[in-house]
CSV table of C-alpha atoms and ligand atoms in Angstrom, one decimal:
chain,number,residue,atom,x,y,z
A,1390,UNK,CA,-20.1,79.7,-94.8
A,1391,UNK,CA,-20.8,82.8,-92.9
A,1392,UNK,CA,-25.0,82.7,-92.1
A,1393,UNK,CA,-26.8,85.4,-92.1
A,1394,UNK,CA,-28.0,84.8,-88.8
A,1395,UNK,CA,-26.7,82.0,-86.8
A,1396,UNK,CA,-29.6,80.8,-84.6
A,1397,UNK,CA,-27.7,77.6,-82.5
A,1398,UNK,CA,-24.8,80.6,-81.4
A,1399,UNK,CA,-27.5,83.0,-80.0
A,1400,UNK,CA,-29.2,80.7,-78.1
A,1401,UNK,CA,-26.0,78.9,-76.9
A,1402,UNK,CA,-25.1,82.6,-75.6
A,1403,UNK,CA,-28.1,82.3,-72.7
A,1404,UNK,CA,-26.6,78.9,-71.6
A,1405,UNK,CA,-26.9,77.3,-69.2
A,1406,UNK,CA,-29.9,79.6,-68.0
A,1407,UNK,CA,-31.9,78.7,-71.1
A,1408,UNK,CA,-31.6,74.7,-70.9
A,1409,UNK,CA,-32.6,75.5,-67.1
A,1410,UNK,CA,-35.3,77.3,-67.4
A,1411,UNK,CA,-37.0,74.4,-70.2
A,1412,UNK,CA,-36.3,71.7,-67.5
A,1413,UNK,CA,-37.7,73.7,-64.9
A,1414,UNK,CA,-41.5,73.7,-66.9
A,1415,UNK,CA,-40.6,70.0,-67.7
A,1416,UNK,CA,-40.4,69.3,-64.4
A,1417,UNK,CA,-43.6,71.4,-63.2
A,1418,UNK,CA,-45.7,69.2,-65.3
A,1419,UNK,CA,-48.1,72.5,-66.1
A,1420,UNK,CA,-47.9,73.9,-69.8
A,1421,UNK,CA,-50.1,76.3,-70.6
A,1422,UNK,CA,-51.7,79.3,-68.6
A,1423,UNK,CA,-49.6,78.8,-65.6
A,1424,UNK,CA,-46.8,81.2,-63.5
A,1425,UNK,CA,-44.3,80.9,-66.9
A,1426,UNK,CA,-46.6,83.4,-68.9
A,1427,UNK,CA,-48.0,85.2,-66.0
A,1428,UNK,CA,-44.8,86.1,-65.4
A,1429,UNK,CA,-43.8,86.9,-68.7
A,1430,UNK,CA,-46.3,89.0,-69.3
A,1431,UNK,CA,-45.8,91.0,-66.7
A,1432,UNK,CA,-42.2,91.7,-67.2
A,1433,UNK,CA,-43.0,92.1,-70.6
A,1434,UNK,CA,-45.2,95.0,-69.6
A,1435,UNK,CA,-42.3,96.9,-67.8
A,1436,UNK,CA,-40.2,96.1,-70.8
A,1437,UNK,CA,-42.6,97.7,-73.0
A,1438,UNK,CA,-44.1,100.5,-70.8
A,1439,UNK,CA,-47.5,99.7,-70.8
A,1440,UNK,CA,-50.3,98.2,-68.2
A,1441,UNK,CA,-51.5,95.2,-70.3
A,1442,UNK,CA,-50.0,92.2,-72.3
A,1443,UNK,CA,-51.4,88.8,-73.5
A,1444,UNK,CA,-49.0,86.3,-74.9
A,1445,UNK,CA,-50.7,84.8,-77.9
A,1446,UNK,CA,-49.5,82.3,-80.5
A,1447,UNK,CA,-47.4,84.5,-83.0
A,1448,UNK,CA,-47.3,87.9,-84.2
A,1449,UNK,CA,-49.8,87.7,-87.2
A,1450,UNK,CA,-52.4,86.3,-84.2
A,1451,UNK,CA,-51.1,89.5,-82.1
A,1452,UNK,CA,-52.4,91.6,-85.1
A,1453,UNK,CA,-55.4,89.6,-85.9
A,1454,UNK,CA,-56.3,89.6,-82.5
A,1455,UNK,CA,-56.3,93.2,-81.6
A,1456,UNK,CA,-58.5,94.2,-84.6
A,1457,UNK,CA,-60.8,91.5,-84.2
A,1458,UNK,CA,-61.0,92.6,-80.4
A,1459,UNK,CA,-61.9,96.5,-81.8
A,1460,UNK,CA,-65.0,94.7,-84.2
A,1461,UNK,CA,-66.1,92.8,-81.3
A,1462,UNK,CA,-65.9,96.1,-79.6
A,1463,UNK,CA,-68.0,98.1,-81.9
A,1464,UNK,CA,-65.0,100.2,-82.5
A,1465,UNK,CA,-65.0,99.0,-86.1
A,1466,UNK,CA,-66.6,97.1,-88.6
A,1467,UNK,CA,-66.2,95.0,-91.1
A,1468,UNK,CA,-65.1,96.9,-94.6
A,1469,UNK,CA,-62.9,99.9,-92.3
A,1470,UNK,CA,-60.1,100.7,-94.0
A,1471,UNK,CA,-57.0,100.9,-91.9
A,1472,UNK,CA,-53.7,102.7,-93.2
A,1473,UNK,CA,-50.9,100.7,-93.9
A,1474,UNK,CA,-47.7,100.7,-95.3
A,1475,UNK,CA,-47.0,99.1,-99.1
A,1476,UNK,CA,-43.7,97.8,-98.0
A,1477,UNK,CA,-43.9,95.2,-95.2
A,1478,UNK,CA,-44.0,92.0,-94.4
A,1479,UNK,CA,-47.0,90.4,-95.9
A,1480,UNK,CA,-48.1,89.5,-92.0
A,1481,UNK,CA,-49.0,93.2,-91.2
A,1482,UNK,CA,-51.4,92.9,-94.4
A,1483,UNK,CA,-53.1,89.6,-93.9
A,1484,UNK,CA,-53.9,90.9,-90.1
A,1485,UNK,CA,-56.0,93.4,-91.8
A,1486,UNK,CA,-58.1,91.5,-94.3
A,1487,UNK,CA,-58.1,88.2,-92.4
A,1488,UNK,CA,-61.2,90.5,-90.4
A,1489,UNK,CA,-62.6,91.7,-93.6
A,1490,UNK,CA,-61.3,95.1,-93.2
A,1491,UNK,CA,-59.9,97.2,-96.1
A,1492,UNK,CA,-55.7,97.9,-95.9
A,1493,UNK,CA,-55.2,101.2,-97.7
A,1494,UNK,CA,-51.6,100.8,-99.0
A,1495,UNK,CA,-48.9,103.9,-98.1
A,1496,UNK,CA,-45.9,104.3,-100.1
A,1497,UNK,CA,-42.8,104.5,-98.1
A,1498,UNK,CA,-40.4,107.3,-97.6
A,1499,UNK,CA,-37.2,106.1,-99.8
A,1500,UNK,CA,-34.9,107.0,-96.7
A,1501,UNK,CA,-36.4,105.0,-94.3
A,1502,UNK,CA,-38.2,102.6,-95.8
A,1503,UNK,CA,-41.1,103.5,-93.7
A,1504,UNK,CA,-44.4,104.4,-94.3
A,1505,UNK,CA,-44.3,108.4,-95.6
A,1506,UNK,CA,-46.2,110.1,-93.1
A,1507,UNK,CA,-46.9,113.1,-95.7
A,1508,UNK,CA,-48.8,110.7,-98.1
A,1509,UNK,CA,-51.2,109.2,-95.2
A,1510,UNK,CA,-53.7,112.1,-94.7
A,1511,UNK,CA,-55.0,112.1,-98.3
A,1512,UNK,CA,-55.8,108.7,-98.2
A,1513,UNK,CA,-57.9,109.2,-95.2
A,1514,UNK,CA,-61.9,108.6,-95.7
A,1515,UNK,CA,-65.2,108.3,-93.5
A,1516,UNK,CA,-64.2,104.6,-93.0
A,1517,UNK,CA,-60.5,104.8,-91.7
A,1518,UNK,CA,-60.9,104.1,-88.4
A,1519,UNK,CA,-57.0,103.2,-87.8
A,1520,UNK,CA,-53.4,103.3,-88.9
A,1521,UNK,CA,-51.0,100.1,-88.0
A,1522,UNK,CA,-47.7,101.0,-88.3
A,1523,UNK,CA,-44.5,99.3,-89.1
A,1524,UNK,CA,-41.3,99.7,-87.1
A,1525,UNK,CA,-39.5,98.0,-90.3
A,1526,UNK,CA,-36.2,96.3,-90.7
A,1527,UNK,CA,-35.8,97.7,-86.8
A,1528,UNK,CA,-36.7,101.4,-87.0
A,1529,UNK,CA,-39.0,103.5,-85.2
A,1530,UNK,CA,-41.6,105.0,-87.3
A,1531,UNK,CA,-43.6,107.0,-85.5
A,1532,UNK,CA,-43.1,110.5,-86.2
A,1533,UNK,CA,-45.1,113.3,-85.1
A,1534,UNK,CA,-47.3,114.0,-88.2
A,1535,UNK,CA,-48.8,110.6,-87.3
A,1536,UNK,CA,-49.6,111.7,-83.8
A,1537,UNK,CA,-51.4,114.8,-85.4
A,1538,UNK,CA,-53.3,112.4,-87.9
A,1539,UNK,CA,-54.1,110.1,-84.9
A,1540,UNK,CA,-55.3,113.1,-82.8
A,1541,UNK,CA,-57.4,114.8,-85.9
A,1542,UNK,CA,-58.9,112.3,-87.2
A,1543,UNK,CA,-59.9,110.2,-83.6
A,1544,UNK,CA,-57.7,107.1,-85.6
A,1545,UNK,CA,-56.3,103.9,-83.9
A,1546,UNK,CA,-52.4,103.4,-83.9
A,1547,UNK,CA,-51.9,100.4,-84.0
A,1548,UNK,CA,-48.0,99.3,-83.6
A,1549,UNK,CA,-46.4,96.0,-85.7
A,1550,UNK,CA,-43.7,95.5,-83.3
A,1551,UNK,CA,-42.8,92.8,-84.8
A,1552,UNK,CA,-38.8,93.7,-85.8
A,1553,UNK,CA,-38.2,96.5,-83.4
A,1554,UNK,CA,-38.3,95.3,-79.5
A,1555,UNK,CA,-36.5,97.0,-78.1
A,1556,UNK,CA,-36.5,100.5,-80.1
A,1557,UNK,CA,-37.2,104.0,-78.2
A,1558,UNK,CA,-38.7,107.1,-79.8
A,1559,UNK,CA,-39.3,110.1,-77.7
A,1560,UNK,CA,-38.4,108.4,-74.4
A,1561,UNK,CA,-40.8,105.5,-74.8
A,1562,UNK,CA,-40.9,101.5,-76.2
A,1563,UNK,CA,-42.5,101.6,-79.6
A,1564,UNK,CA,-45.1,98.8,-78.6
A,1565,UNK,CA,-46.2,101.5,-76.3
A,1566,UNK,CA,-46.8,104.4,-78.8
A,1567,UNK,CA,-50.3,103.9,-79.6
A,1568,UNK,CA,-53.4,102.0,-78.7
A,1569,UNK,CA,-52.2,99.0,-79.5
A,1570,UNK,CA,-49.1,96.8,-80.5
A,1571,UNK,CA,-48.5,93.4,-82.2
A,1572,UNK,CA,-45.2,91.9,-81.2
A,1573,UNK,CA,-43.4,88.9,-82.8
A,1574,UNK,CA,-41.0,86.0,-81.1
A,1575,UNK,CA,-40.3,84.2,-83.8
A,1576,UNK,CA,-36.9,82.8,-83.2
A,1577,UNK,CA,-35.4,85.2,-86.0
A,1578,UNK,CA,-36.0,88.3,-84.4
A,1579,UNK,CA,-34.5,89.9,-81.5
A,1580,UNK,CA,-36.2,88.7,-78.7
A,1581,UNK,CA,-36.8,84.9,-80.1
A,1582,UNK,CA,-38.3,82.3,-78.9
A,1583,UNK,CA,-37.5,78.4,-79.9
A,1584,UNK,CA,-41.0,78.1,-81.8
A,1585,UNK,CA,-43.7,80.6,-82.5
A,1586,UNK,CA,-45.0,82.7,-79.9
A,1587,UNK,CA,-46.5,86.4,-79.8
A,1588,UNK,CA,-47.8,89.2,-77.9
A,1589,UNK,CA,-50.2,91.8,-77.9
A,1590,UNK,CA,-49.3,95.0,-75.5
A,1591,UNK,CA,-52.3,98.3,-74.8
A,1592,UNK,CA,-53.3,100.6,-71.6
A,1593,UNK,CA,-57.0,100.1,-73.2
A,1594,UNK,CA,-58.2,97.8,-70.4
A,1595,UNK,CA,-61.2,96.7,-72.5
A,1596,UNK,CA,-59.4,95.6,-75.7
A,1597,UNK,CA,-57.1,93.4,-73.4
A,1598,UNK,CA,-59.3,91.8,-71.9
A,1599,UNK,CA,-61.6,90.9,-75.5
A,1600,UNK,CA,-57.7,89.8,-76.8
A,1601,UNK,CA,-57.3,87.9,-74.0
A,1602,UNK,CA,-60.9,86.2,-74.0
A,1603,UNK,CA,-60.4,86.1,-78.0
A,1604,UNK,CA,-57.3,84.0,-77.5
A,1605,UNK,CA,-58.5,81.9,-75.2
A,1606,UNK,CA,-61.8,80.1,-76.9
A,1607,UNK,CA,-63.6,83.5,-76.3
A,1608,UNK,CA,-64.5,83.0,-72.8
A,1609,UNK,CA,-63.3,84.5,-69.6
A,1610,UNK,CA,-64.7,81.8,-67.3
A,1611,UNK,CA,-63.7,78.3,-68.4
A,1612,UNK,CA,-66.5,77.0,-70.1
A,1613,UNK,CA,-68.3,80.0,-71.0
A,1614,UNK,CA,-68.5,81.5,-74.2
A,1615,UNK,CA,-68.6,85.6,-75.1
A,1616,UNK,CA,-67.0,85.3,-78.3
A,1617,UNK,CA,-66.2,82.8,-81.2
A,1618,UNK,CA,-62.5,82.8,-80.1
A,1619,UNK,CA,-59.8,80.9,-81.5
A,1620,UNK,CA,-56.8,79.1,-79.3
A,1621,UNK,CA,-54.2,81.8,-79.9
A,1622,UNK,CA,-52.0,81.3,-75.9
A,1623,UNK,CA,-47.7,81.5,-75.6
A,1624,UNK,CA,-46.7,78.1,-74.2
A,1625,UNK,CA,-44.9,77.8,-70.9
A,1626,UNK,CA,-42.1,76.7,-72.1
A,1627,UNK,CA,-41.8,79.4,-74.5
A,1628,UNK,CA,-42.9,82.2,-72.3
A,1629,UNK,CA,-40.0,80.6,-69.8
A,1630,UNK,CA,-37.5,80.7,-72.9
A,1631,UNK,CA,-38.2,84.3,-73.4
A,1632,UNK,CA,-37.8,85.5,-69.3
A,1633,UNK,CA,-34.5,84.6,-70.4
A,1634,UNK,CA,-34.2,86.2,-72.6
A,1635,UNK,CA,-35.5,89.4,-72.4
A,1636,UNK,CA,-32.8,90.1,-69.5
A,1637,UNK,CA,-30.1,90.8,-72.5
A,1638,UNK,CA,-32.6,92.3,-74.9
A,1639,UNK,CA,-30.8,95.5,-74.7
A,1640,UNK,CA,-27.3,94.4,-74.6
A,1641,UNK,CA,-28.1,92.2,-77.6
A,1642,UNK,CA,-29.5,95.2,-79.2
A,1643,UNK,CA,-26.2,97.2,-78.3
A,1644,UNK,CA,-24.0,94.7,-79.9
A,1645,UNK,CA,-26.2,95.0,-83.1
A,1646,UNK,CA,-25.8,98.5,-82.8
A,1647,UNK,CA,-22.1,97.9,-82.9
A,1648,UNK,CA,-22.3,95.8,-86.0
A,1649,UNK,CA,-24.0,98.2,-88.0
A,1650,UNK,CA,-21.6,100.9,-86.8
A,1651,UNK,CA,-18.6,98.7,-88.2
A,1652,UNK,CA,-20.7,98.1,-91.3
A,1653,UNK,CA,-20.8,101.9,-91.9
A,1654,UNK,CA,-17.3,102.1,-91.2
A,1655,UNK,CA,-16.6,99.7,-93.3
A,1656,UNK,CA,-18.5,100.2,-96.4
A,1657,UNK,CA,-16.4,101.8,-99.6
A,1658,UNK,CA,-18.5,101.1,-102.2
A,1659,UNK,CA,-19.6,103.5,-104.0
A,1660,UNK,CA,-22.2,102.0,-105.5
A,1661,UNK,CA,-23.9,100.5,-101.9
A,1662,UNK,CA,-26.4,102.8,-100.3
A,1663,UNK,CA,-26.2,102.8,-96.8
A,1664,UNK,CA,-29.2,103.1,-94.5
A,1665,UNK,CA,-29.9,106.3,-94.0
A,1666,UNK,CA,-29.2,106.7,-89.9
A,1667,UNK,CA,-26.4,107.5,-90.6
A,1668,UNK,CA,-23.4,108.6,-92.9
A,1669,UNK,CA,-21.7,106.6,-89.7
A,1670,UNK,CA,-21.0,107.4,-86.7
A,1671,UNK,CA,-24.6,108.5,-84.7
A,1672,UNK,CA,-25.6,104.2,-84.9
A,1673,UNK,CA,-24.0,103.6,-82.5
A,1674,UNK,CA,-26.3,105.2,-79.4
A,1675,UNK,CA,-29.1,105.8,-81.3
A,1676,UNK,CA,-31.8,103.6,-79.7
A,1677,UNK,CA,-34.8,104.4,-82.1
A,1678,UNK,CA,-32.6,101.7,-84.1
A,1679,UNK,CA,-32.5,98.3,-82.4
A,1680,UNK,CA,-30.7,96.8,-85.2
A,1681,UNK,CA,-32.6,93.8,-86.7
A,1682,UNK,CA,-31.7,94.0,-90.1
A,1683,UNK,CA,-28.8,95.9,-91.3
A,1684,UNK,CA,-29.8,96.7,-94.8
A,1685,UNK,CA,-28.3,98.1,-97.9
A,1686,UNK,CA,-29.2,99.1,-101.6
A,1687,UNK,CA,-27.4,98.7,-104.8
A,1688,UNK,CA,-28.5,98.5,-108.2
A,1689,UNK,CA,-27.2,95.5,-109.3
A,1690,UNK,CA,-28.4,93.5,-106.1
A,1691,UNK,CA,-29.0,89.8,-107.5
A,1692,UNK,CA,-25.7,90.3,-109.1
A,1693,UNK,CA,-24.0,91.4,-105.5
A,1694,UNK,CA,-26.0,88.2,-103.9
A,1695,UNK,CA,-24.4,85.5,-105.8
A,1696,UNK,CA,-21.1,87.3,-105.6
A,1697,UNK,CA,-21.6,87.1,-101.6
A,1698,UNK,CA,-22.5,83.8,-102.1
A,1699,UNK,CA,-19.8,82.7,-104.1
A,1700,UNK,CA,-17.6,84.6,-101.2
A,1701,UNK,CA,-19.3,81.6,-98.8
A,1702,UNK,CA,-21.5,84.8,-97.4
A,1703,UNK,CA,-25.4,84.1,-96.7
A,1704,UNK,CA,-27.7,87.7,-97.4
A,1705,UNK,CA,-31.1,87.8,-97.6
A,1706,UNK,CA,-33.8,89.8,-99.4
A,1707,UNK,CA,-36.8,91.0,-97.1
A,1708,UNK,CA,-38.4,91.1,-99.3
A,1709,UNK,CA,-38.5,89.8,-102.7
A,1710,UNK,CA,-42.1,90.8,-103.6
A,1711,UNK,CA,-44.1,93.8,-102.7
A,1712,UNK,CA,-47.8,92.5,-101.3
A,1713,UNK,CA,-49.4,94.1,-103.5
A,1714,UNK,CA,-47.4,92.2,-106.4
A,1715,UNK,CA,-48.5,88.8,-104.2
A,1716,UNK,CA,-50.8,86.3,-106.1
A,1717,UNK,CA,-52.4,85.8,-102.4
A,1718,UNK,CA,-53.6,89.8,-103.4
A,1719,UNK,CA,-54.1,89.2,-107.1
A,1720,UNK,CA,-56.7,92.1,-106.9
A,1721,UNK,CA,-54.4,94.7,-106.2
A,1722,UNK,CA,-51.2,93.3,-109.2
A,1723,UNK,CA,-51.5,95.8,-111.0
A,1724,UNK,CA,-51.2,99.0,-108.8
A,1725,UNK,CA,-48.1,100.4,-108.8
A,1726,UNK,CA,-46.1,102.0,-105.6
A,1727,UNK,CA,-43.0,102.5,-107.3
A,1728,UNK,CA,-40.9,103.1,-104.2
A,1729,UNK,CA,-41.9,100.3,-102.7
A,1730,UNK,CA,-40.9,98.1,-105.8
A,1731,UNK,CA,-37.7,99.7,-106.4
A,1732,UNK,CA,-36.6,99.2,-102.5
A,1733,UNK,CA,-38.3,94.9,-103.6
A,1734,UNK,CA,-35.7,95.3,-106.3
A,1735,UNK,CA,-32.4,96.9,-104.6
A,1736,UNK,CA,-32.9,95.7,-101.0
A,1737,UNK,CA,-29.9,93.4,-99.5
A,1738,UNK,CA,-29.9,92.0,-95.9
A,1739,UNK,CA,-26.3,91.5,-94.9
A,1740,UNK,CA,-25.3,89.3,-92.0
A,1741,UNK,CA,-26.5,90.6,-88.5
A,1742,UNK,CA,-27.0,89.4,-85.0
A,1743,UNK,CA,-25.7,89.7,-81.2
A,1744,UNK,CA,-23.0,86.6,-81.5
A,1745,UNK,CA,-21.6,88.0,-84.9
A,1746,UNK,CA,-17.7,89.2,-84.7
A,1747,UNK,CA,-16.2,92.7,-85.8
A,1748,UNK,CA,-13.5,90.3,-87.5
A,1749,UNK,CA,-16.6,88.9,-89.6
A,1750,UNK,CA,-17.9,92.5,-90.6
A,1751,UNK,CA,-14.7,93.5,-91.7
A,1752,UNK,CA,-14.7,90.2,-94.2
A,1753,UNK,CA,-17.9,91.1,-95.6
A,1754,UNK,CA,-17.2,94.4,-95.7
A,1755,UNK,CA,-14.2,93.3,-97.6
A,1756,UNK,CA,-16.4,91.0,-100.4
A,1757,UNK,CA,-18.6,94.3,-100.6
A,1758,UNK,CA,-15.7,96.6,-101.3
A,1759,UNK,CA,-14.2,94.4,-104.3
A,1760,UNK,CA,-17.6,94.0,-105.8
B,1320,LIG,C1,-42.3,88.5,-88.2
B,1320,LIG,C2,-43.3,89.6,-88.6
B,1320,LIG,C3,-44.7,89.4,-88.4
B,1320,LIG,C4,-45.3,88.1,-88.0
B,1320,LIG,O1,-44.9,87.5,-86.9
B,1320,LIG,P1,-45.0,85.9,-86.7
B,1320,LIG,O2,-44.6,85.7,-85.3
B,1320,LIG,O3,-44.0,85.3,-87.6
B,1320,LIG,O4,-46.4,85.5,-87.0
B,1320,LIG,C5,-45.5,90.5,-88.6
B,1320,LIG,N1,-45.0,91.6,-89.0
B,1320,LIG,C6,-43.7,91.8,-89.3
B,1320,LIG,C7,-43.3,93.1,-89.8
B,1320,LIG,C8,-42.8,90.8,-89.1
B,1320,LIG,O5,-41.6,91.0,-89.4
């Protein structure tokens, strides 16, 4: 069987360096809040571009965190709506209401599967007080009529950077394109760690410092309590995992990059639709692309899965069901965002990663064609 994503081969590809780095918190006998995440944190930063980052739990407590930090800030309050996309991952949604604010759901642009920038401004009210946008499936999606929104309307921009570490628009990290960013190391995406673990990156001193506090039982000084926190903190261990590896972050990205170059190469079926980036051959060097998910479209998509299946191929559907179609939203079933159903409906994740061989793209490429 070839996986979709083969977890044990990426992390044996930061051996020895990896096993080292766990035995060296072992041996320190601290866990938590110690150098490991200091030092994380701080590289983190000059990864990302920007003065301040707080390693938190997991992404979805990245998000939660930074807009629970703007109500405890006065910046909003509960009931502000806050501009979303309709298609992402359900995370990016449950940030948002988990605070009692309102997500105001933006249909995507059918080429990029990102929000459409063009739909946001008539959906803006006297309550939006922010947009949180989604870098989905690994691509940037900032784009400057959301800079001009942002600007006009004195909005947030607030970053899910959850699937595109490593991405660059204009010169810059996304994660460091707004006021704020959310970022995910769940061991699935590109910078993983071996657990759950998280980050929240902003140059708004103030809001780092309520995330941080937030995170932490709500107190700055052990023992006394500003806010009604939660215990949101990265683990040593993990924060010492991810120094690791966040030294090949790029190269791994470059070798994705590669993939989905082969994969465009590759790809004769006229049937497939290829992501847009690129009738081919641009992929390769362009960096607002960081390669997490190389995904396709065809109409007869369950069809095509079982046949991969049946091929000993492992794809996978991000996602299945729209979040507004969730029972967890049961208020909002009925809406419809076409676009964002018909990508629920065609979407197909083929096989990915840093460790992945050319030899292996060509076989799927090879099931795809014959399909
Ligand atoms: C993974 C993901 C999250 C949540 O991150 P966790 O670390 O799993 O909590 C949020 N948003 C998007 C778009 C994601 O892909």
């Amino acid at each position: 069987m070839l996986k979709f994503l083969d977890l044990k081969a990426i992390n044996d590809s930061y051996e020895p360096e990896l096993s080292l780095a766990i035995k060296q918190v072992l041996d320190s006998g601290w866990y938590l809040l110690g150098k490991e995440s200091k030092s994380f944190e701080q590289e983190y930063n000059n990864y990302i571009g920007t003065n301040n980052c707080i390693g938190v739990a997991n992404g979805l407590d990245a998000l939660r965190l930074i807009l629970r930090s703007y109500i405890e800030l006065g910046v909003m309050q509960e009931g502000d709506e806050i501009i979303v996309p309709a298609n992402t991952y359900i995370a990016t949604i449950l940030a948002i209401t988990d605070n009692r604010l309102v997500p105001i759901l933006i249909e995507p642009d059918i080429l990029t599967y990102n929000i459409n920038p063009f739909l946001i401004e008539e959906k803006i009210s006297k309550r939006t007080k922010g947009i949180m946008i989604v870098h989905l499936y690994g691509n940037n999606s900032m784009h400057p009529e959301i800079k001009r929104l942002i600007d006009h309307y004195d909005l947030k921009l607030i970053e899910d950077n959850a699937q595109s570490q490593g991405c660059i628009y204009m010169g810059k990290r996304t994660g460091s394109l707004g006021d704020a960013a959310g970022h995910s190391f769940y061991p699935g995406k590109n910078i993983g760690a071996l657990g759950d673990g998280g980050a929240v990156t902003t140059n708004d001193k103030d809001l780092a410092d309520a995330v941080r506090a937030i995170s932490n039982y709500g107190s700055k000084i052990k023992y006394e309590n500003i806010y009604q926190g939660l215990n949101s903190r990265i683990d040593e261990i993990q924060a010492a995992i991810l120094k690791v590896k966040l030294q090949y972050l790029d190269r791994d990205n470059q070798n994705r990059r590669d993939i989905a170059l082969k994969y465009c190469e590759n790809i004769k079926n006229p049937d497939v639709i290829l992501p847009f980036y690129k009738d081919g051959l641009l992929i390769k060097n362009d960096t607002s692309y960081n390669g997490h998910l190389f995904i396709i479209r065809h109409p007869k998509r369950d069809a095509l899965q079982k046949f991969f299946s049946d091929n000993n191929i492992q794809t996978m559907i991000h996602y299945p069901i729209p979040p507004h179609k969730q029972q967890a939203y049961k208020e909002w079933n009925n809406l419809s965002f076409p676009i964002t159903e018909q990508i629920h409906r065609e979407v197909l994740s083929l096989p990915i990663s840093p460790v992945m061989t050319l030899e292996e793209v060509e076989k799927v490429c090879k099931v795809l064609n014959c399909f």
